[in-house]
Structure formats: C-alpha cells, structure tokens
mmCIF file of C-alpha atoms and ligand atoms in Angstrom:
data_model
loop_
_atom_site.group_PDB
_atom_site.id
_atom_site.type_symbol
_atom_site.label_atom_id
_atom_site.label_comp_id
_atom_site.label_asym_id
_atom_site.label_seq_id
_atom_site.Cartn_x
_atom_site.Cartn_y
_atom_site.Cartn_z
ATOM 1 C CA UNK A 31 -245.713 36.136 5.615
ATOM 2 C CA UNK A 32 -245.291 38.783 8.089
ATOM 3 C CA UNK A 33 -242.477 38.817 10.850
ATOM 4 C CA UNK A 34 -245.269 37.854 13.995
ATOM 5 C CA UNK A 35 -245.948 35.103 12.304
ATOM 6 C CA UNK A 36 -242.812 34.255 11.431
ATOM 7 C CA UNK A 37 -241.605 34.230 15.137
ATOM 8 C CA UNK A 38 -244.578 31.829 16.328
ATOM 9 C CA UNK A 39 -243.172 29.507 13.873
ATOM 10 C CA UNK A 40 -239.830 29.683 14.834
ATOM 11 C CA UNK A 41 -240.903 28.992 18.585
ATOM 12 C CA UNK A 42 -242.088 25.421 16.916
ATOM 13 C CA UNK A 43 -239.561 25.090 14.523
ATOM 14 C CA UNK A 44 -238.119 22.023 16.603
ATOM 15 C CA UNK A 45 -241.083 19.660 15.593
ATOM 16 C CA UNK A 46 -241.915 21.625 11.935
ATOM 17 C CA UNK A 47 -238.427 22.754 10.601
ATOM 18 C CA UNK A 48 -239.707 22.669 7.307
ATOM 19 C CA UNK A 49 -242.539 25.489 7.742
ATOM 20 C CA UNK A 50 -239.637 27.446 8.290
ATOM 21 C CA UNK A 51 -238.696 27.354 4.593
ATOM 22 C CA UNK A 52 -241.814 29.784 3.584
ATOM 23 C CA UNK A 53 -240.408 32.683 5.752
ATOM 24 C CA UNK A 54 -237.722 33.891 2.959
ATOM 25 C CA UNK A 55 -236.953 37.346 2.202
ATOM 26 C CA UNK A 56 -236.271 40.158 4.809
ATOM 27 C CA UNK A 57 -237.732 38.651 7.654
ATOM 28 C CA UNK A 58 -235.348 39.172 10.986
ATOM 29 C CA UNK A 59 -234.560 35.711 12.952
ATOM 30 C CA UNK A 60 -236.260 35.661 16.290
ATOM 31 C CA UNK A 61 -233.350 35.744 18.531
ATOM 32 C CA UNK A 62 -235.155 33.645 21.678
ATOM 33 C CA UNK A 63 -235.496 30.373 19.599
ATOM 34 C CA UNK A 64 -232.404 30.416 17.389
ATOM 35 C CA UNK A 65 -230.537 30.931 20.350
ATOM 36 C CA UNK A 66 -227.389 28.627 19.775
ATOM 37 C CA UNK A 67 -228.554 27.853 16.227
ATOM 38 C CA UNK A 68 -226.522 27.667 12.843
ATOM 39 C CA UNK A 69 -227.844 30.674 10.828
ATOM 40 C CA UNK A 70 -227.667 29.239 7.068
ATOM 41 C CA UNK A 71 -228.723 31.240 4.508
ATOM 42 C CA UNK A 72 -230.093 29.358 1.300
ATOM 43 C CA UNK A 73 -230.056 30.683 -2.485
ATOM 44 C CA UNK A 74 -233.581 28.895 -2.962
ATOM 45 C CA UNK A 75 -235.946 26.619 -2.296
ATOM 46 C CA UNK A 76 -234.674 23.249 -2.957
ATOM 47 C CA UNK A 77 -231.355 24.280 -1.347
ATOM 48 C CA UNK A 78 -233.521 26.160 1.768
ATOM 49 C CA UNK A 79 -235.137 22.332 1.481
ATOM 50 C CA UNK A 80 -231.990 20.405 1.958
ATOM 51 C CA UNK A 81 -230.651 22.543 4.852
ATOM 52 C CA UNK A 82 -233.234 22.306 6.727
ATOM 53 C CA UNK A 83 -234.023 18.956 6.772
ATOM 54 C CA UNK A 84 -229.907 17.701 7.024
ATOM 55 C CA UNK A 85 -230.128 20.609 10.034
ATOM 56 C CA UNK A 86 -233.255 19.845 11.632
ATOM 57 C CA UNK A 87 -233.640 22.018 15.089
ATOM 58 C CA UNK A 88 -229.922 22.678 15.068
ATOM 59 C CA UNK A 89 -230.210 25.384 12.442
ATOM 60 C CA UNK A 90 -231.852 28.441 11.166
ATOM 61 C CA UNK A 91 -232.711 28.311 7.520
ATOM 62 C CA UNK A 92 -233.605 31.797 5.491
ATOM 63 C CA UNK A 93 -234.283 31.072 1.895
ATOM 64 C CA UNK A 94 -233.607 34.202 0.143
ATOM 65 C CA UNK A 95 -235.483 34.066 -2.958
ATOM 66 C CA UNK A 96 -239.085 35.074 -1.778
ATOM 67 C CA UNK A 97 -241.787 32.544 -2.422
ATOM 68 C CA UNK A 98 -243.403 32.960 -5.757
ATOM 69 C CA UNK A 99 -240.330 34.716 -7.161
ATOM 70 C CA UNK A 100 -238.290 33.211 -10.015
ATOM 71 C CA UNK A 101 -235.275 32.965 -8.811
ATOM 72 C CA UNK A 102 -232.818 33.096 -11.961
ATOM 73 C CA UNK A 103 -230.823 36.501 -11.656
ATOM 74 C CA UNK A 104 -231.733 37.281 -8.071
ATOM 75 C CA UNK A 105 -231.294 41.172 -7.444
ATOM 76 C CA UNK A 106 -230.734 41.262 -3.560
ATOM 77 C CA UNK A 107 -231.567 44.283 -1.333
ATOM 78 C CA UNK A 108 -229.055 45.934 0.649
ATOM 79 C CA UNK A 109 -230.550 44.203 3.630
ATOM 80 C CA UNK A 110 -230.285 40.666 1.870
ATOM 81 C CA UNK A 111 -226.691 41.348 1.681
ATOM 82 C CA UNK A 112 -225.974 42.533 5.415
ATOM 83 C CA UNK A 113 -228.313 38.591 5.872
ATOM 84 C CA UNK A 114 -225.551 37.018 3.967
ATOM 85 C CA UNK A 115 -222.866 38.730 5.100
ATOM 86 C CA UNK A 116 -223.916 37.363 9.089
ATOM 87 C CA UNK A 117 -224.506 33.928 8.188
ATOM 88 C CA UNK A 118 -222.611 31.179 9.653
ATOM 89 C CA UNK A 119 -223.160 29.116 6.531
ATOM 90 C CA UNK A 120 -224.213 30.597 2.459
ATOM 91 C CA UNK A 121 -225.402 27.662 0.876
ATOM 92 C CA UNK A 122 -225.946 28.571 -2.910
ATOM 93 C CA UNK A 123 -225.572 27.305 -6.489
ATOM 94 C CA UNK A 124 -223.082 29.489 -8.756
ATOM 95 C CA UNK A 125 -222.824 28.250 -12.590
ATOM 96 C CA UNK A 126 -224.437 32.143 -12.973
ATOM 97 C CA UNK A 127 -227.463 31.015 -11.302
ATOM 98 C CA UNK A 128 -227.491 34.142 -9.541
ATOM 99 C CA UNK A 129 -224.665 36.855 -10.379
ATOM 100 C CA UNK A 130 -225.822 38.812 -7.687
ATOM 101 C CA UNK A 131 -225.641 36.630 -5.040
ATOM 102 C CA UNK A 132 -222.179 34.708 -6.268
ATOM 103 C CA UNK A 133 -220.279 38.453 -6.161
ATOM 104 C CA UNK A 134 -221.096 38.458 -2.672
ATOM 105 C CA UNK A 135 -220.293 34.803 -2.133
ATOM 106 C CA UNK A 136 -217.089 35.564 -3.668
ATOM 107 C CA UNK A 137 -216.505 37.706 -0.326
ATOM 108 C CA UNK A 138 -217.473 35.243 2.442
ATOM 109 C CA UNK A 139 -214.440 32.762 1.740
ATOM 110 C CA UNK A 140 -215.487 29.106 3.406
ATOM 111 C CA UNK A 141 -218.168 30.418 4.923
ATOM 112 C CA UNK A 142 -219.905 30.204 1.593
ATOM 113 C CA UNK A 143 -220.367 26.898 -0.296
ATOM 114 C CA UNK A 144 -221.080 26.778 -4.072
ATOM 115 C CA UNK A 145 -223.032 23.294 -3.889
ATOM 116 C CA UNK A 146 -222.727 22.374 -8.255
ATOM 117 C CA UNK A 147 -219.070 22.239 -7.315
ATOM 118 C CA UNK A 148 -219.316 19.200 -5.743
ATOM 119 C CA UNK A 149 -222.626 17.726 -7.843
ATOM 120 C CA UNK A 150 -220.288 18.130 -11.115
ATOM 121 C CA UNK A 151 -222.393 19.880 -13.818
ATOM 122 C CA UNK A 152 -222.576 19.403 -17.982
ATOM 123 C CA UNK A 153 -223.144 21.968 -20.327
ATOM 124 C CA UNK A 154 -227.181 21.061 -20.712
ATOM 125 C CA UNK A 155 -229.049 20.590 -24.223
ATOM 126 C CA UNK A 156 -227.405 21.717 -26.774
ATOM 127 C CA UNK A 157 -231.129 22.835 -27.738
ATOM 128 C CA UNK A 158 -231.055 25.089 -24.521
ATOM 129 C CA UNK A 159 -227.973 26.378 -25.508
ATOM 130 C CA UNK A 160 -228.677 27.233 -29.154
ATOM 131 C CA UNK A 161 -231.855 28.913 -27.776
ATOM 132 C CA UNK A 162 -229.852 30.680 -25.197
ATOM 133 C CA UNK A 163 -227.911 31.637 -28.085
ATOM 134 C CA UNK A 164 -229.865 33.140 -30.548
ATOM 135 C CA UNK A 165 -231.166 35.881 -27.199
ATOM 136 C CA UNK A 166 -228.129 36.505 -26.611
ATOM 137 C CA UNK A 167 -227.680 37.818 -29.747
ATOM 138 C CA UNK A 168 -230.159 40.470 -28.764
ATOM 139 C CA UNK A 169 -229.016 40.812 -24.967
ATOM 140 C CA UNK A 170 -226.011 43.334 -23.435
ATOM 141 C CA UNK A 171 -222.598 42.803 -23.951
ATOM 142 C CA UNK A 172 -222.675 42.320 -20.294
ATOM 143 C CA UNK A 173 -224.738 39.571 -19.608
ATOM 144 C CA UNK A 174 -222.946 37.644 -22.266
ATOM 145 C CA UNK A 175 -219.809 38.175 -20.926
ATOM 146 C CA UNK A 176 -221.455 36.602 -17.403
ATOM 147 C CA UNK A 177 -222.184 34.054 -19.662
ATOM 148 C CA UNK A 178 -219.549 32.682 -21.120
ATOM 149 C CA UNK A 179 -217.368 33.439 -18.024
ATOM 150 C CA UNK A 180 -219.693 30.782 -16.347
ATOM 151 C CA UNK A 181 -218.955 28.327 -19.140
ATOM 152 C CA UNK A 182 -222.284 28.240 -20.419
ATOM 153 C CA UNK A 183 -223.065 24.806 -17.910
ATOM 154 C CA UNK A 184 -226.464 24.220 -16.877
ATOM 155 C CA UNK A 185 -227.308 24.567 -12.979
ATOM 156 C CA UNK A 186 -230.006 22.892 -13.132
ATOM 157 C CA UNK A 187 -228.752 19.552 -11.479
ATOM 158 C CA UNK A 188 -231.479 19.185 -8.135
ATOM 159 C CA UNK A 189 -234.427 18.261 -10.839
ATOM 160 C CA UNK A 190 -232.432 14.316 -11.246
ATOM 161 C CA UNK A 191 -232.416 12.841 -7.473
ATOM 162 C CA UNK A 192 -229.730 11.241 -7.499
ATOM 163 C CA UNK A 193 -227.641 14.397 -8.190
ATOM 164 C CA UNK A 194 -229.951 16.421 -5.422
ATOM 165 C CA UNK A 195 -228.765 13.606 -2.767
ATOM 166 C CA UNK A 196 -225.256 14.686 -3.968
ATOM 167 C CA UNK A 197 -225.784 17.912 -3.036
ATOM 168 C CA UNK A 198 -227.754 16.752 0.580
ATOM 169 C CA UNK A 199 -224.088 14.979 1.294
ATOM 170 C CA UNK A 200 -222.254 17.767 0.573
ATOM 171 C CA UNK A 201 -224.740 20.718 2.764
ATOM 172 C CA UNK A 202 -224.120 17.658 5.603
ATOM 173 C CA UNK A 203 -220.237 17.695 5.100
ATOM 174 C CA UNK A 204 -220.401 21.801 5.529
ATOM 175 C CA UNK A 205 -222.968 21.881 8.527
ATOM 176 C CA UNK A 206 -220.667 18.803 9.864
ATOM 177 C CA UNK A 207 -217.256 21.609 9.376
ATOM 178 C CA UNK A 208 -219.496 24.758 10.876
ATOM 179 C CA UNK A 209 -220.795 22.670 13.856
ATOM 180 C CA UNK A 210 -218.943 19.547 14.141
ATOM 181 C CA UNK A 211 -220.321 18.359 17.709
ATOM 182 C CA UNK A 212 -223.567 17.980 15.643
ATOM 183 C CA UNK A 213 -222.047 16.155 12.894
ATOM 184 C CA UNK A 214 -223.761 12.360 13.655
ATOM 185 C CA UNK A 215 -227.206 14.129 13.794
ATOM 186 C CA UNK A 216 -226.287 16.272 10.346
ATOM 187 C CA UNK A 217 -225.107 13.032 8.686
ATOM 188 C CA UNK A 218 -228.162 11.230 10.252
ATOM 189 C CA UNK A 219 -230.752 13.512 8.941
ATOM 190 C CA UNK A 220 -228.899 13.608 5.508
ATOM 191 C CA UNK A 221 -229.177 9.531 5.234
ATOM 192 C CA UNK A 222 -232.815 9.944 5.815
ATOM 193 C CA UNK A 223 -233.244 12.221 3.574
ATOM 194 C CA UNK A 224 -231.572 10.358 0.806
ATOM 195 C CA UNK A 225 -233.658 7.383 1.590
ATOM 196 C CA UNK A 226 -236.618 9.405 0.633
ATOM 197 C CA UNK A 227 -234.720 10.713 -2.615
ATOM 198 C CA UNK A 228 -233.668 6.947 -3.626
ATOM 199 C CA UNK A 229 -237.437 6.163 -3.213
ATOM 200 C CA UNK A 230 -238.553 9.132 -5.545
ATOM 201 C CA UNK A 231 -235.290 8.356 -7.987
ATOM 202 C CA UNK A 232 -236.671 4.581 -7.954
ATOM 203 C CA UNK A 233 -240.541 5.772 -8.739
ATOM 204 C CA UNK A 234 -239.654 8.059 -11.834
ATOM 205 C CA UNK A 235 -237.417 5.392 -13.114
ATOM 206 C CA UNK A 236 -240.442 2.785 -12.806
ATOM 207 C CA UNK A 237 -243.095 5.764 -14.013
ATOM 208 C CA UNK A 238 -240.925 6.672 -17.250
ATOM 209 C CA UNK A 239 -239.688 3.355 -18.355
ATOM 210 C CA UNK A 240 -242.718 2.439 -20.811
ATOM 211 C CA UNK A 241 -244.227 5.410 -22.805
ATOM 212 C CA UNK A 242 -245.433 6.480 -26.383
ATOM 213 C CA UNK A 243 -243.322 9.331 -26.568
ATOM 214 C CA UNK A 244 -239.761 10.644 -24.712
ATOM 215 C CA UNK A 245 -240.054 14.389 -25.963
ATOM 216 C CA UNK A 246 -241.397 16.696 -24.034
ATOM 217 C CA UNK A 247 -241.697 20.868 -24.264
ATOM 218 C CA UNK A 248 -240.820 22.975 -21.573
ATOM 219 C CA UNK A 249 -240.889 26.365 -20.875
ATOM 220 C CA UNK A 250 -237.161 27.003 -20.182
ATOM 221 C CA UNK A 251 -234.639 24.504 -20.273
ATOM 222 C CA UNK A 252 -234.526 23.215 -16.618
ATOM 223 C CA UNK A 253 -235.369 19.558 -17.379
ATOM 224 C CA UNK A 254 -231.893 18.377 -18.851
ATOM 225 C CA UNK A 255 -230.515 16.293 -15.933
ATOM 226 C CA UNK A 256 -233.961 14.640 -15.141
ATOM 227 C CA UNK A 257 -234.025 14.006 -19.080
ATOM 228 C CA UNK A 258 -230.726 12.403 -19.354
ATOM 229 C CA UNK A 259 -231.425 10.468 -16.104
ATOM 230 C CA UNK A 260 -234.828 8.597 -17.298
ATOM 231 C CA UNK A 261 -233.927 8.498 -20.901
ATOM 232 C CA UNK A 262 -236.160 11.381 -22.113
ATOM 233 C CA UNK A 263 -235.500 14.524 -24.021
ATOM 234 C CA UNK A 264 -236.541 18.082 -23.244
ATOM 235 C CA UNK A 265 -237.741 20.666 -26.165
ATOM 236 C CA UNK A 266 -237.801 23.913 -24.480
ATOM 237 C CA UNK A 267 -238.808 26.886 -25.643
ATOM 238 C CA UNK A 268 -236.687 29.475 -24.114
ATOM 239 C CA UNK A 269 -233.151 28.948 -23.032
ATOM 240 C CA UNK A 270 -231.463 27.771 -19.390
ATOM 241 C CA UNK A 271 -232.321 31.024 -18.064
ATOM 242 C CA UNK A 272 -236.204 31.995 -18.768
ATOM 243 C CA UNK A 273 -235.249 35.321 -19.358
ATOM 244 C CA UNK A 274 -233.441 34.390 -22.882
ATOM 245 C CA UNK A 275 -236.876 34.439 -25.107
ATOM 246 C CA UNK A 276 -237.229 32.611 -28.076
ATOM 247 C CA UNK A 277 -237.261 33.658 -31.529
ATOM 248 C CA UNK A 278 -239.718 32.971 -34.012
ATOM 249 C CA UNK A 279 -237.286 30.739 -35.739
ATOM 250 C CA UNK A 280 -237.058 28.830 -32.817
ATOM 251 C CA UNK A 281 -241.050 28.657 -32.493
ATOM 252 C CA UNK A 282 -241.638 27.811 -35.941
ATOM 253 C CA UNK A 283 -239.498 24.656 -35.395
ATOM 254 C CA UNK A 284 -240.792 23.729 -31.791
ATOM 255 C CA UNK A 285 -244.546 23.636 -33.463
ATOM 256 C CA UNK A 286 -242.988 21.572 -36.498
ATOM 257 C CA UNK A 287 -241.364 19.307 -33.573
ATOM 258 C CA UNK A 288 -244.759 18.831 -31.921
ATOM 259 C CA UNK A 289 -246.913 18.006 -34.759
ATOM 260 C CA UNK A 290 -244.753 15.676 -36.674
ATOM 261 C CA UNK A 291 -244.114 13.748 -33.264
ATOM 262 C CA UNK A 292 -247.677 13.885 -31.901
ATOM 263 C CA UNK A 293 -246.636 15.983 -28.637
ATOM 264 C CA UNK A 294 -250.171 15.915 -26.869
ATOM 265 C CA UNK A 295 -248.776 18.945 -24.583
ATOM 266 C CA UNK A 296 -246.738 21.905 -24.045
ATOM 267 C CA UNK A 297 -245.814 22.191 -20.359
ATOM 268 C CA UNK A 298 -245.556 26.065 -18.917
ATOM 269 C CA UNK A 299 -244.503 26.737 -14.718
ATOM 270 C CA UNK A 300 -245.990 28.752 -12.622
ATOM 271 C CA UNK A 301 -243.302 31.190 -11.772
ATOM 272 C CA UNK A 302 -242.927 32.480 -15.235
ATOM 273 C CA UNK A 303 -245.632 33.978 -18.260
ATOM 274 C CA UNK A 304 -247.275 30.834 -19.629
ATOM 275 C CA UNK A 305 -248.155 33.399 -22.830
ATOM 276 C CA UNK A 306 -245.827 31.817 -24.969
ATOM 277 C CA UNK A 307 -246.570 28.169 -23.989
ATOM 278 C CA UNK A 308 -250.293 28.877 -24.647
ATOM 279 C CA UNK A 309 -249.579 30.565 -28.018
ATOM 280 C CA UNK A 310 -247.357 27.492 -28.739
ATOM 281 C CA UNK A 311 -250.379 25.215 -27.686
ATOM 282 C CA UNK A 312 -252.867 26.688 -29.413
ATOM 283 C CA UNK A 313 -250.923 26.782 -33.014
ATOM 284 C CA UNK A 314 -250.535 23.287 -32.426
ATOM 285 C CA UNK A 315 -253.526 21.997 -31.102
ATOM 286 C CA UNK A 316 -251.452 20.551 -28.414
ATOM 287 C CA UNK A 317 -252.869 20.819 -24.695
ATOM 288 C CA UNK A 318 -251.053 23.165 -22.089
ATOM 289 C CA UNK A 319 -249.993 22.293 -18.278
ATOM 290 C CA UNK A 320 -247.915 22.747 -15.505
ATOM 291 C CA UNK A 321 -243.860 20.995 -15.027
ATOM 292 C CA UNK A 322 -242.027 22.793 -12.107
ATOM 293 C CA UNK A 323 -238.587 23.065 -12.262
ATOM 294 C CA UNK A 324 -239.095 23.532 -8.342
ATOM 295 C CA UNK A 325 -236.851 27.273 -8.764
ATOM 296 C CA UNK A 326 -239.464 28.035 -5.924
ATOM 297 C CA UNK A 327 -242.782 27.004 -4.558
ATOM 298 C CA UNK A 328 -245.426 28.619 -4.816
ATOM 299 C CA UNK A 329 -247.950 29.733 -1.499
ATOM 300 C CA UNK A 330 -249.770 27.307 -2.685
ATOM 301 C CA UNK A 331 -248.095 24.867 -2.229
ATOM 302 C CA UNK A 332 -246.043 25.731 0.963
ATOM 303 C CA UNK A 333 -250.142 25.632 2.641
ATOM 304 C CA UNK A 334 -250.373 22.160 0.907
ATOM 305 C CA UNK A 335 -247.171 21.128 2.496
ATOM 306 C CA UNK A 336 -245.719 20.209 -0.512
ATOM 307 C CA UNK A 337 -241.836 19.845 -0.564
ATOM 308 C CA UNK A 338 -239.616 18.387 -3.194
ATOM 309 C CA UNK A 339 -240.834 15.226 -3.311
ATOM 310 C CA UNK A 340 -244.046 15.833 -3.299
ATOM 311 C CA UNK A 341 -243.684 18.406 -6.011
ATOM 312 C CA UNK A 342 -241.749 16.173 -8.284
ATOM 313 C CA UNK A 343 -244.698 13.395 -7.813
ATOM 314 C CA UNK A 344 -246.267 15.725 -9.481
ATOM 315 C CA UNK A 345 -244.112 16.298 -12.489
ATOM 316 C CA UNK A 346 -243.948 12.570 -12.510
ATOM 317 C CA UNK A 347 -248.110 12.447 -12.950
ATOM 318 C CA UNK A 348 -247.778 15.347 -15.793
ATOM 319 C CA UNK A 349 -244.765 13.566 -17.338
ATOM 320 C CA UNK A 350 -246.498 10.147 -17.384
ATOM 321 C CA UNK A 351 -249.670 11.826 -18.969
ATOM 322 C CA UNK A 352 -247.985 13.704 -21.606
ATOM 323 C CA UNK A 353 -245.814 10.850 -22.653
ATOM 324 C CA UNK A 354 -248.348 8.200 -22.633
ATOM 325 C CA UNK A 355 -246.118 5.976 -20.015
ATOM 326 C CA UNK A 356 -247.961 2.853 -19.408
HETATM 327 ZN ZN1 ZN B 752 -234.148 27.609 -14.332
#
C-alpha cells in the first residue's frame, strides 16, 4: 500500500481503525489526523490487531512486519528503528520472537512492553523442540546461543483465546499508563473485545470436542497452546521457528505418524514454502491445506476484512475437517 493511500485512510481511521492495520512497514503517519494520537508501534499482526481495537480513534497503530512477510526473525531497516525509537508505546512479543526487534526494545525502557511476560509462556511440544533441535545442530553457534538464552519457550501463546484476551488486558493496562485520561474507553474497548474472544474460545471448544482423530500436522510448530487448550496434539514438521527445517529422520517418522493414525491431511500456511508439506502429502497419500498461525495476514485477506477471529473460524473449519469432529 502506498503512502496516498495510506493517508486517506488515516483521515477515516475514526470509524475503520482496523484498515489501519494493513499500512505496516515504512509508511510515515499523516500528521493532520494523528494529531493528539498515541503512536504504538506493533511487532505483528495479531498484536497490531489488539492495539488497535483496545485504542480505537485514540491511537495510531504501525504494524511493523509488512503484510505477507513471515514475521519470525524480523530484520528491521534503519528507518524501522528511528519508527520504534519515536513511539509512545512498542508493543511486541520477546521469547526470541524477533532478536532484532527485542535489542532495540531493550533500549526504550517502559516505553516498550514485552506482552508473553504477562500471558506466562511454556516451553511448547517437546516434538517442536526436538525438531528445533536436530537444526540446530546444523545452524551457527550464534543463533543457538539466542536460543537457549531465550529458554527455548514457545511464543506462540495468541493462537489459544483465552491467552490472546490476556494479552488484550495487558496492551489496555499500558495504553491506560501512556494515556490515562483515556483509560475507561481503553478498558472499554478491551472488554469488548474479549467478549468476542470468549465467543470464539467457546466455538472451538464446542467445534473440537467430538472428532475421529486429535493429531494434526503442521508446518512449524505454532499450534501448541491452541492444542493443549482443546485437547489436541500438533505434529509439526519443522520446529517453533519455520526456519529450523526438518531432517529426514524427522520426515520418515512424521509419514510413519500419519499412516498408522489415518491423518487425512497435512496442513501448510501461506507465509512459508508449502514444498515440504506437499512432499509430505504426497508420500502419504494424505491431502494438503491451509492452518494459519495468524504470524501475518495475507492481502488477501486484509481486502476480505478478515481479522483474528475471522481467521481462526477458519482454522476451526480446516481443523474440524481434518479431524473428523462431528
Ligand atoms: Zn511461528
């Protein structure tokens, strides 16, 4: 999206805040309408999401992962960083979501809020892990030391609802603490919100409770939390980050896992090379389509005017599918 166009949709912004979202990257803020407004920058999407609908017209919401970019190990441009370094508010997930982005955090004290603090993450599958693993073997000393500095947890917390309306109460509690003449309408918009999440939490609970099969295959290990939260298990094929490829060790068992327990489907995302998944797929016999771990939408679906909801809805249709839920 160019910068005209992004200005036009600032000017309504106040009645579609969410539209908004799509203008990530370098784009500068039009200064007429944002005027007086918070200027949050958001890691990604989901987080982008939450900020903008706990801020509604009293913020300014940049996400900076661009839209169809994956947005595990963010590289940021110098002018990302000057972004970052004039927000009023960084809203981002560390756990080494983005090493890039959390040695700048690191540098913008309070102003910068690491939101899996707060939404209190586990370590993840200890498939995911393993997998993770076994690249690293391969990968620089470098990255591994990232790695095990973050703990080896899994960041991927915003894919169960009910830990994604933890996070909406605690981007409300730091708009509240940047802005706090605004806090009724920040903690407002967050309850909202939540309502919508506790409906979505309540529909995947109902949608998952009765099927033929609980294991699924992914194509990185993002699923965890919404696995442990509806009683289902995740085989992924590459690790928490999608960068940590599988080895043929790991393939040979994921295509012993599907046959012997009649996996109908290997799921790929958009955001990533489904060339594994359909290699997988077509070893197995097993069909291939798509799970989002919502990392980022895609154009797509920003002119659908999908959100997170809506997106997971979707996973929940796949999921029910795959899994023969009743
Ligand atoms: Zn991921």
């Amino acid at each position: 999206m160019n910068r005209s166009s992004c200005r036009g949709l600032a000017v309504i912004a106040a009645v579609t805040a969410m539209v908004l979202v799509g203008c990530g990257g370098d784009d500068e803020p039009a200064a007429d309408a944002d005027a007086g407004r918070l200027q949050i920058v958001a890691n990604f999407y989901p987080v982008a999401e939450v900020a903008t609908r706990v801020g509604g017209d009293r913020v300014r919401v940049t996400n900076l992962t661009p839209v169809g970019v994956e947005p595990h190990d963010l590289e940021l441009t110098s002018k990302q960083v000057d972004r970052l370094e004039d927000a009023d508010l960084v809203l981002y997930l560390g756990a080494g979501f983005q090493p890039a982005l959390e040695d700048v955090a690191d540098r913008l004290g309070d102003r910068a809020i690491d939101l899996t603090r707060g939404v209190g993450l586990q370590k993840g599958a200890a498939e995911a892990i393993e997998a993770e693993e076994a690249a690293g073997e391969e990968a620089e000393e470098a990255a591994t030391e990232e790695h095990e500095e973050h703990g080896a947890t899994d960041p991927h917390f915003w894919l169960d609802p009910q830990l994604m309306s933890k996070a909406v109460d605690e981007v409300a509690d730091a708009l509240a603490t940047a802005e706090p003449s605004a806090a009724a309408s920040f903690r407002a918009n967050a309850s909202g919100y939540k309502r919508e999440l506790t409906k979505l939490d309540m529909d995947l609970e109902q949608g998952l409770a009765e099927c033929a099969r609980s294991e699924f295959v992914t194509s990185h290990a993002a699923f965890y939390y919404l696995a442990e939260r509806y009683g289902l298990q995740q085989l992924p094929i590459a690790g928490v980050s999608p960068e940590a490829e599988p080895d043929a060790d790991r393939l040979a068992t994921l295509a012993d896992q599907i046959r012997a327990k009649g996996i109908t489907t290997v799921f790929f995302e958009e955001l990533v090379s489904p060339k594994v998944a359909e290699t997988l797929a077509r070893e197995t016999g097993a069909a291939t389509a798509v799970l989002s771990p919502i990392e980022g939408l895609t154009q797509e679906e920003l002119d659908a005017d999908k959100d997170y909801a809506a997106v997971m809805r979707d996973n929940l249709a796949a999921l029910r599918a795959a899994l023969g839920c009743r």
